[in-house]
């Protein structure tokens, strides 16, 4: 069932979303050659503490996961697409990093992700990250009253496929509110004019995931959480929490 949020509830979600935005900005600024993924997790955790917020990631255990998630930040490097667990791995020059973060504040949740390159970027990685951001912007642009979920999916998929990138099937965006994952699901590829109509008060986490080789295959890493490309190609991920309003899409996790 889809819960429509009131304008006051969307304002509360914006407050949670600003915590998310500050944390991702801090993580991006801290990420450098030699910095460990665990250190980035601590940077994000410190932002949570300072805001009096909690993590919807820490201890989360969906049906596919063998163990609860042990951190507040998902950080996926190079061939890792999403759900990377922070480890002692130290960043190297040219690493492509995707950081995904959520915050719960006063009972409401925000969720967002960014991708970036540490040090000197390869041209193909820059293009991959930029396309992920363009796909996200296209999805947000389609998130208007009167459209349908399929219009968002089609907008995202068109940008990704036109650029020659793969899309991992079965993973995409979702409704969000009191809980991190609510109805409806938001695929990253689909047919326009199909699916649930978009109404004022719906709040969605829109999150394109792109595979650089153009192939769609992926598999879970031995940790049971991290999803990796089958062919070892690099991946990028971008996400915002977006409210559907009569005045147009409102980005609640704007940085």
XYZ file of C-alpha atoms in Angstrom:
255
model
C 0.000 0.000 0.000
C 1.277 3.479 -0.892
C 1.094 6.107 1.851
C 0.558 9.655 0.631
C 2.499 12.146 2.752
C 1.093 15.455 3.918
C 2.929 18.671 3.121
C 4.042 18.824 6.766
C 5.384 15.270 6.541
C 7.319 16.155 3.386
C 8.872 19.065 5.282
C 9.967 16.622 7.991
C 11.430 14.339 5.343
C 13.319 17.316 3.946
C 14.969 17.765 7.353
C 16.085 14.122 7.314
C 17.199 14.555 3.720
C 19.445 17.463 4.639
C 21.279 15.243 7.126
C 21.819 12.779 4.290
C 23.090 15.517 2.003
C 25.551 16.809 4.603
C 26.860 13.313 5.255
C 27.448 12.533 1.579
C 29.180 15.870 1.091
C 31.433 15.109 4.067
C 32.202 11.627 2.722
C 33.073 13.034 -0.692
C 35.383 15.614 0.849
C 37.084 13.006 3.066
C 37.613 10.448 0.312
C 41.237 10.540 -0.804
C 44.036 8.192 -1.715
C 44.940 6.169 1.386
C 41.660 6.741 3.254
C 39.921 3.518 4.279
C 36.272 2.706 3.676
C 35.827 2.265 7.436
C 37.077 5.810 7.927
C 34.458 7.063 5.458
C 31.793 5.189 7.411
C 32.920 6.965 10.568
C 32.722 10.347 8.791
C 29.094 9.618 7.893
C 28.369 8.307 11.391
C 29.680 11.524 12.926
C 27.223 13.579 10.840
C 24.381 11.399 12.140
C 25.471 11.897 15.738
C 25.763 15.643 15.286
C 22.231 15.847 13.888
C 20.681 13.602 16.527
C 19.660 11.206 13.746
C 19.887 7.441 13.439
C 20.740 5.089 10.590
C 18.145 3.038 8.698
C 21.065 1.047 7.209
C 22.750 -0.124 10.416
C 21.304 -3.502 11.407
C 19.011 -3.644 8.370
C 18.418 -7.183 7.103
C 16.218 -7.732 4.030
C 15.249 -11.223 2.911
C 18.267 -11.676 0.627
C 20.876 -10.724 3.234
C 22.724 -13.385 5.247
C 23.506 -10.944 8.069
C 22.353 -7.517 9.246
C 24.145 -4.627 7.536
C 27.042 -3.639 9.837
C 27.519 0.046 8.943
C 25.736 3.364 8.353
C 27.235 3.859 4.871
C 27.138 1.641 1.794
C 30.364 2.240 -0.104
C 30.930 0.352 -3.366
C 34.231 0.560 -5.240
C 34.929 -0.049 -8.948
C 33.127 -3.278 -10.007
C 30.854 -3.128 -6.939
C 27.472 -1.711 -7.985
C 25.645 -1.198 -4.685
C 25.414 -2.375 -1.053
C 29.167 -2.434 -0.446
C 30.143 -3.036 3.179
C 32.858 -0.665 4.470
C 36.139 -2.508 5.115
C 39.755 -1.625 5.793
C 40.374 -1.248 2.050
C 42.283 1.979 1.413
C 41.325 4.041 -1.604
C 43.699 4.162 -4.545
C 44.210 6.748 -7.247
C 41.509 6.344 -9.893
C 39.063 4.303 -7.780
C 35.407 4.829 -8.691
C 33.370 5.088 -5.493
C 29.598 4.954 -4.999
C 28.428 6.099 -1.550
C 24.841 5.425 -0.463
C 23.529 6.814 2.813
C 20.316 7.149 4.783
C 19.216 9.018 7.891
C 16.170 8.773 10.130
C 15.185 11.940 11.965
C 12.021 12.429 14.026
C 10.495 9.297 12.514
C 11.153 10.137 8.855
C 13.789 8.763 6.487
C 15.930 10.215 3.688
C 18.073 8.187 1.268
C 20.568 9.335 -1.374
C 23.693 8.220 -3.241
C 26.566 9.744 -5.184
C 29.385 8.379 -7.330
C 32.806 9.977 -7.794
C 36.401 9.161 -8.663
C 39.263 9.465 -6.180
C 42.338 11.162 -7.592
C 42.813 11.235 -11.354
C 39.737 10.040 -13.239
C 39.734 8.039 -16.435
C 37.596 9.593 -19.160
C 35.326 6.539 -19.289
C 34.675 6.757 -15.537
C 33.849 10.453 -15.750
C 31.358 9.713 -18.508
C 29.812 6.863 -16.509
C 29.300 9.034 -13.432
C 27.931 11.926 -15.483
C 25.481 9.604 -17.224
C 24.265 8.258 -13.874
C 23.536 11.834 -12.814
C 21.768 12.559 -16.119
C 19.664 9.423 -15.718
C 18.713 10.520 -12.206
C 17.792 13.983 -13.470
C 15.662 12.441 -16.228
C 13.871 10.234 -13.709
C 13.213 13.210 -11.443
C 11.971 15.222 -14.400
C 9.380 12.523 -15.114
C 8.232 12.417 -11.465
C 5.232 14.692 -11.951
C 1.568 14.408 -11.081
C -0.298 12.720 -13.934
C 2.636 10.578 -15.037
C 3.106 6.962 -14.004
C 5.904 4.904 -12.469
C 6.663 3.589 -15.951
C 7.410 7.121 -17.145
C 10.152 7.458 -14.526
C 11.531 4.025 -15.415
C 11.460 4.803 -19.136
C 13.227 8.144 -18.662
C 16.024 6.518 -16.652
C 16.387 3.536 -18.955
C 16.477 5.653 -22.088
C 19.435 7.684 -20.822
C 21.315 4.568 -19.695
C 20.730 2.473 -22.823
C 21.321 5.328 -25.243
C 24.722 5.856 -23.638
C 25.483 2.147 -24.009
C 25.373 1.121 -20.355
C 23.979 -1.942 -18.629
C 21.249 -1.923 -15.983
C 21.167 -4.558 -13.215
C 17.720 -6.147 -13.359
C 15.715 -6.450 -10.164
C 17.228 -3.496 -8.333
C 15.928 0.059 -8.497
C 14.185 2.751 -6.537
C 11.383 2.541 -3.995
C 8.862 4.401 -1.954
C 10.179 5.920 1.262
C 8.752 7.609 4.334
C 8.487 6.245 7.851
C 10.517 3.277 6.591
C 13.407 3.190 4.166
C 11.690 0.790 1.770
C 7.992 1.284 1.073
C 5.721 0.746 -1.920
C 5.900 1.326 -4.820
C 8.990 -0.082 -6.504
C 10.604 2.198 -9.118
C 12.393 0.187 -11.849
C 15.285 1.666 -13.802
C 13.825 0.555 -17.111
C 10.244 0.279 -18.315
C 7.462 1.324 -20.629
C 5.990 4.830 -20.496
C 2.362 5.168 -19.489
C 2.430 1.977 -17.433
C 2.281 1.381 -13.715
C 0.905 3.315 -10.770
C -0.224 6.927 -11.375
C 1.861 9.561 -9.600
C -0.043 11.663 -7.068
C 0.727 14.608 -4.821
C 2.186 13.240 -1.586
C 4.007 10.224 -3.015
C 7.687 10.161 -2.033
C 10.146 8.043 -4.006
C 13.820 7.193 -3.805
C 14.865 7.297 -7.465
C 18.186 5.549 -8.059
C 19.687 4.601 -11.412
C 22.494 2.015 -11.365
C 24.721 1.736 -14.445
C 27.194 -0.942 -15.563
C 30.010 0.433 -17.692
C 30.417 -2.473 -20.123
C 26.832 -2.317 -21.355
C 26.102 -5.799 -20.037
C 23.520 -6.402 -17.333
C 25.014 -9.344 -15.442
C 25.826 -9.109 -11.744
C 26.328 -11.397 -8.768
C 26.570 -11.107 -4.976
C 30.030 -10.999 -3.426
C 30.927 -13.555 -0.725
C 29.732 -11.122 1.966
C 26.177 -11.678 0.658
C 25.528 -7.940 0.411
C 27.738 -6.341 -2.225
C 26.490 -6.679 -5.806
C 29.321 -6.866 -8.355
C 29.389 -6.767 -12.146
C 29.887 -10.199 -13.722
C 32.532 -8.980 -16.147
C 34.491 -6.832 -13.689
C 33.512 -3.587 -15.390
C 32.926 -0.511 -13.294
C 29.564 0.735 -12.095
C 27.977 3.986 -10.899
C 24.959 4.786 -8.734
C 23.056 8.042 -8.164
C 20.004 8.613 -5.969
C 17.736 11.266 -4.479
C 14.624 11.134 -2.323
C 11.962 12.994 -4.310
C 8.475 14.151 -3.332
C 5.752 14.253 -5.990
C 3.871 17.534 -5.593
C 1.342 19.518 -7.568
C 4.073 22.137 -8.042
C 6.514 19.588 -9.503
C 9.146 17.232 -8.098
C 10.770 18.338 -4.832
C 14.228 16.913 -4.117
C 14.299 16.251 -0.373
C 17.962 15.206 -0.297
C 19.289 18.128 -2.339
C 22.917 18.851 -1.500
